[in-house]
Amino acid sequence: MRMFASILAVHLVISGPTMETPQSVQRIQREFRAAWIATVDNIDWPTRRDLNVASQKAELLVLLDSAQKLKLNAVILQVRPSCDALYDSKLEPWSEYLTGAQGKAPEPFYDPLEFAIKEAHARGIELHAWFNPYRAKHPAQKGPLAKTHIANTHPDAVATYGTYLWLDPGHPAAAQRSLEVFLDVVRRYDLDGIHIDDYFYPYPVRDASGKEVPFPDDKSYAKYRSGGGKLGRDDWRRWSVDTFIQKVFVEKNKLKPWVKFGISPFGIYRPGRPEGIQAGIDQYAQLYADCLKWYREGWCDYLTPQLYWPIEQAPQSYTKLLAWWSEQNVKNIHLWPGNFTSRLLESNNNWTDDEIERQIRATRAQKGATGNVHFSMKALSRNARGLADRLAKGLYSELALPPASPWIDRVPPAAPDVTRQGNALKVRPGSGRNEDLKWWVLYARKAGVLQAAKVTPFSESAEFDLRTLASAGWDIGAVAVSAVDRAGNESPVARS
């Protein structure tokens, strides 16, 4: 199903809808609009470790309702903060952030990831599962590690570094565990994506004198060398991470190629790239993350560099960095930059209220960039500085679908079969290609044009009560429906 070099470069237009003539159907916009939902240290969800199941579910539904109101089309839910799980895993223990004690299942039992996927899809929102590949214990964790935690079952694969425990990326058992965890989730859940953030080798720790503390991987490096390895330690570290990234991508594609693999690295590849850009960290030399290589090799379906600086901050300018990342996109995969939207929750900074809106506009103006990811959801759900209200009325006032992924599949499905009796609309897959259908898009009339009014999960036999659209101000005298597959291809519309 996947095609690589043979696919020609395709620029996905997101700045506005296209018109289909002569039917006067304004096709749904294409733009990735997402937010991270962080669980580490209870940043976004759940807000406390002692919440009962009913409260956990209610909090998550508030976040998803906020996302739907804003017309976001994806959330990126952190399910593995530190070799633990906010889902039912046989490989790793339940997270302390969910139940207050690592290894303790929720009571009464439920699977938060399964619940989140179902509720997100019901709202027309993709769900991407977010993993940290190497962090094994965060200082925010206060309780003991479960007996089944990898630090107890495979202590040789885990290193103490500062106040953290860290999987040793150069230890084969560590890389294998993370790979197995990722693929287990891909296999068992109806995900739209898997996602990793910027923690590879850890950010450097310094001792009391200010000297950088070396990462303790002497044993694994010595084993590599004794086995005939020739690379110097820095190149070996990067090779270890490179190998893991490539394996995740390849093995994920063998299982479910439509599940997008996203990587969100630190927003600056190296100081001086592009010219004039400065950074306090060199991720290539200090995190051993050659994210430019992964990007240029096409080892992911989307890249989300964390561009967490204002447009006018010259040493780390959002727009200058965005343009540079776009220039490196030789495989024409998705470029969806990350935005530090939660900065607006802080009072002691010089960010203007409209900084995020200006960044969204700049992303839309940048060729090759087709969406944004907000860190984090609480900034939007709490309407930081009125941003959510302004987005709902302005930049996010119309529905959008994530851009299609033509390297996964580029053939659109058949137009659906539509029958209408009064205010009841019945929709079935049409005759022709109908592989991997994901969404129905319902169009109704506004301002004299058929526009996207609702995105709903695909089912073999869908029924719509058009009165709900009418009550929301839509003209239902004429409606239309299209089918969208898992790769994002939209069918021709069927009108009624």
Tab-separated table of C-alpha atoms in Angstrom, residues 165-372:
chain	number	residue	atom	x	y	z
A	165	LEU	CA	15.852	6.885	35.396
A	166	TRP	CA	16.541	6.439	31.688
A	167	LEU	CA	16.528	3.510	29.326
A	168	ASP	CA	19.976	3.168	27.842
A	169	PRO	CA	19.329	3.704	24.109
A	170	GLY	CA	22.414	1.658	23.279
A	171	HIS	CA	21.225	-1.392	25.210
A	172	PRO	CA	19.438	-3.857	22.887
A	173	ALA	CA	16.875	-4.834	25.556
A	174	ALA	CA	15.862	-1.195	26.050
A	175	ALA	CA	15.302	-0.539	22.352
A	176	GLN	CA	13.449	-3.839	21.967
A	177	ARG	CA	11.123	-3.052	24.863
A	178	SER	CA	10.129	0.324	23.446
A	179	LEU	CA	9.598	-1.168	19.994
A	180	GLU	CA	7.399	-3.926	21.420
A	181	VAL	CA	5.358	-1.385	23.382
A	182	PHE	CA	4.723	0.775	20.325
A	183	LEU	CA	3.754	-2.155	18.106
A	184	ASP	CA	1.521	-3.666	20.782
A	185	VAL	CA	-0.534	-0.478	20.859
A	186	VAL	CA	-0.627	-0.192	17.065
A	187	ARG	CA	-1.818	-3.785	16.847
A	188	ARG	CA	-4.564	-3.623	19.471
A	189	TYR	CA	-6.100	-0.155	19.135
A	190	ASP	CA	-7.906	1.758	16.389
A	191	LEU	CA	-5.347	4.544	16.385
A	192	ASP	CA	-4.790	7.248	13.812
A	193	GLY	CA	-1.182	7.856	14.787
A	194	ILE	CA	1.687	7.141	17.147
A	195	HIS	CA	3.894	9.962	18.319
A	196	ILE	CA	7.193	10.508	20.136
A	197	ASP	CA	8.533	13.747	21.558
A	198	ASP	CA	11.984	15.286	21.981
A	199	TYR	CA	13.496	13.041	24.682
A	200	PHE	CA	16.084	10.699	23.165
A	201	TYR	CA	19.329	10.699	25.107
A	202	PRO	CA	18.485	12.952	28.048
A	203	TYR	CA	19.032	16.685	28.180
A	204	PRO	CA	22.423	17.190	29.853
A	205	VAL	CA	22.660	17.286	33.647
A	206	ARG	CA	25.398	19.346	35.311
A	207	ASP	CA	27.080	18.804	38.643
A	208	ALA	CA	27.567	21.404	41.374
A	209	SER	CA	30.588	22.844	39.584
A	210	GLY	CA	28.655	23.255	36.335
A	211	LYS	CA	30.380	20.418	34.555
A	212	GLU	CA	28.234	18.248	32.309
A	213	VAL	CA	27.653	14.783	33.757
A	214	PRO	CA	28.328	12.037	31.184
A	215	PHE	CA	25.522	9.601	30.453
A	216	PRO	CA	26.444	6.257	32.092
A	217	ASP	CA	26.553	3.893	29.118
A	218	ASP	CA	30.119	2.583	29.462
A	219	LYS	CA	29.009	-1.052	29.693
A	220	SER	CA	26.747	-1.042	26.658
A	221	TYR	CA	29.332	0.813	24.577
A	222	ALA	CA	32.071	-1.605	25.658
A	223	LYS	CA	29.844	-4.521	24.660
A	224	TYR	CA	29.276	-2.939	21.252
A	225	ARG	CA	33.015	-2.504	20.742
A	226	SER	CA	33.853	-6.005	21.922
A	227	GLY	CA	31.368	-7.331	19.374
A	228	GLY	CA	33.324	-5.708	16.548
A	229	GLY	CA	31.674	-2.265	16.463
A	230	LYS	CA	33.909	0.467	15.029
A	231	LEU	CA	31.935	3.668	15.649
A	232	GLY	CA	33.074	6.299	18.107
A	233	ARG	CA	30.769	6.763	21.085
A	234	ASP	CA	28.895	9.810	19.751
A	235	ASP	CA	28.268	8.200	16.351
A	236	TRP	CA	27.291	4.940	18.068
A	237	ARG	CA	24.728	6.768	20.190
A	238	ARG	CA	23.209	8.406	17.115
A	239	TRP	CA	23.275	5.084	15.257
A	240	SER	CA	21.408	3.426	18.139
A	241	VAL	CA	18.636	6.018	18.005
A	242	ASP	CA	18.579	6.006	14.185
A	243	THR	CA	18.125	2.242	14.181
A	244	PHE	CA	15.245	2.449	16.627
A	245	ILE	CA	13.433	5.178	14.667
A	246	GLN	CA	13.744	3.278	11.395
A	247	LYS	CA	12.508	0.043	12.989
A	248	VAL	CA	9.439	1.735	14.450
A	249	PHE	CA	8.538	3.134	11.046
A	250	VAL	CA	9.147	-0.074	9.116
A	251	GLU	CA	7.431	-2.393	11.602
A	252	LYS	CA	4.466	-0.063	12.039
A	253	ASN	CA	3.962	-0.076	8.292
A	254	LYS	CA	3.904	-3.865	8.237
A	255	LEU	CA	1.015	-3.846	10.708
A	256	LYS	CA	-1.041	-0.777	9.790
A	257	PRO	CA	0.500	1.607	7.259
A	258	TRP	CA	-2.367	4.071	7.723
A	259	VAL	CA	-1.346	4.711	11.347
A	260	LYS	CA	0.800	7.822	11.005
A	261	PHE	CA	4.153	7.947	12.805
A	262	GLY	CA	4.968	11.417	14.089
A	263	ILE	CA	8.126	12.782	15.699
A	264	SER	CA	8.318	16.044	17.644
A	265	PRO	CA	11.986	16.985	18.116
A	266	PHE	CA	13.489	20.066	19.701
A	267	GLY	CA	12.804	22.851	17.224
A	268	ILE	CA	16.429	23.680	16.360
A	269	TYR	CA	18.413	20.974	14.609
A	270	ARG	CA	21.802	22.491	15.401
A	271	PRO	CA	22.927	26.003	16.359
A	272	GLY	CA	23.538	28.006	13.207
A	273	ARG	CA	21.000	26.110	11.127
A	274	PRO	CA	19.705	28.249	9.600
A	275	GLU	CA	22.320	30.978	9.808
A	276	GLY	CA	21.845	33.254	12.793
A	277	ILE	CA	19.792	30.784	14.818
A	278	GLN	CA	21.142	30.166	18.306
A	279	ALA	CA	20.243	27.496	20.846
A	280	GLY	CA	21.251	26.424	24.320
A	281	ILE	CA	21.271	22.788	23.245
A	282	ASP	CA	22.699	20.958	20.260
A	283	GLN	CA	20.349	18.029	19.860
A	284	TYR	CA	22.604	16.325	17.308
A	285	ALA	CA	25.673	16.480	19.579
A	286	GLN	CA	24.017	16.324	23.019
A	287	LEU	CA	20.725	14.427	22.596
A	288	TYR	CA	22.235	12.283	19.811
A	289	ALA	CA	19.069	12.818	17.777
A	290	ASP	CA	19.729	13.199	14.061
A	291	CYS	CA	16.166	14.241	13.345
A	292	LEU	CA	17.160	15.859	10.056
A	293	LYS	CA	18.318	12.448	8.826
A	294	TRP	CA	15.004	10.813	9.825
A	295	TYR	CA	13.108	13.616	8.118
A	296	ARG	CA	15.106	13.471	4.909
A	297	GLU	CA	14.995	9.661	4.804
A	298	GLY	CA	11.206	9.723	5.260
A	299	TRP	CA	11.272	7.556	8.411
A	300	CYS	CA	8.130	9.240	9.711
A	301	ASP	CA	4.815	10.401	8.299
A	302	TYR	CA	4.920	13.796	9.961
A	303	LEU	CA	7.478	15.959	11.702
A	304	THR	CA	6.458	18.392	14.438
A	305	PRO	CA	9.530	20.439	15.403
A	306	GLN	CA	8.817	22.282	18.627
A	307	LEU	CA	9.061	25.889	17.467
A	308	TYR	CA	8.442	27.346	20.901
A	309	TRP	CA	9.668	30.903	20.257
A	310	PRO	CA	7.985	34.131	19.084
A	311	ILE	CA	8.206	35.301	15.500
A	312	GLU	CA	10.252	38.398	16.387
A	313	GLN	CA	12.768	36.603	18.642
A	314	ALA	CA	15.593	36.758	16.117
A	315	PRO	CA	17.936	34.107	17.614
A	316	GLN	CA	15.089	31.550	17.506
A	317	SER	CA	12.527	33.085	15.139
A	318	TYR	CA	9.440	30.917	14.580
A	319	THR	CA	9.102	31.899	10.929
A	320	LYS	CA	12.789	31.557	10.117
A	321	LEU	CA	12.939	28.089	11.647
A	322	LEU	CA	9.697	27.058	9.956
A	323	ALA	CA	11.046	28.085	6.553
A	324	TRP	CA	14.258	26.114	7.182
A	325	TRP	CA	12.415	22.948	8.160
A	326	SER	CA	10.219	23.293	5.091
A	327	GLU	CA	13.295	23.523	2.873
A	328	GLN	CA	14.589	20.208	4.289
A	329	ASN	CA	11.361	18.343	3.475
A	330	VAL	CA	12.740	16.421	0.496
A	331	LYS	CA	10.243	13.538	0.911
A	332	ASN	CA	7.302	15.947	1.115
A	333	ILE	CA	5.899	14.319	4.231
A	334	HIS	CA	3.730	16.338	6.595
A	335	LEU	CA	5.316	19.289	8.380
A	336	TRP	CA	3.143	20.265	11.353
A	337	PRO	CA	5.106	22.554	13.701
A	338	GLY	CA	4.486	22.597	17.433
A	339	ASN	CA	3.436	25.847	19.122
A	340	PHE	CA	4.017	26.855	22.739
A	341	THR	CA	0.393	27.853	23.251
A	342	SER	CA	0.586	27.297	27.026
A	343	ARG	CA	2.958	30.258	27.188
A	344	LEU	CA	-0.209	32.358	27.149
A	345	LEU	CA	-1.151	30.911	30.541
A	346	GLU	CA	1.914	32.607	32.018
A	347	SER	CA	1.800	36.223	33.080
A	348	ASN	CA	5.532	36.941	33.307
A	349	ASN	CA	6.487	36.893	29.637
A	350	ASN	CA	6.459	39.283	26.703
A	351	TRP	CA	4.297	37.198	24.379
A	352	THR	CA	1.486	39.206	22.832
A	353	ASP	CA	-2.049	37.863	23.012
A	354	ASP	CA	-2.113	37.317	19.248
A	355	GLU	CA	1.282	35.539	18.933
A	356	ILE	CA	-0.232	32.083	18.376
A	357	GLU	CA	-2.704	33.376	15.799
A	358	ARG	CA	0.137	35.062	13.951
A	359	GLN	CA	2.073	31.793	14.029
A	360	ILE	CA	-0.896	29.887	12.572
A	361	ARG	CA	-1.147	32.451	9.768
A	362	ALA	CA	2.590	32.173	9.165
A	363	THR	CA	2.275	28.385	8.966
A	364	ARG	CA	-0.512	28.685	6.426
A	365	ALA	CA	1.623	31.054	4.383
A	366	GLN	CA	4.641	28.724	4.426
A	367	LYS	CA	4.736	26.360	1.457
A	368	GLY	CA	5.024	22.770	2.661
A	369	ALA	CA	3.639	23.359	6.173
A	370	THR	CA	0.057	22.176	6.590
A	371	GLY	CA	-0.967	22.460	10.225
A	372	ASN	CA	-0.097	23.154	13.844
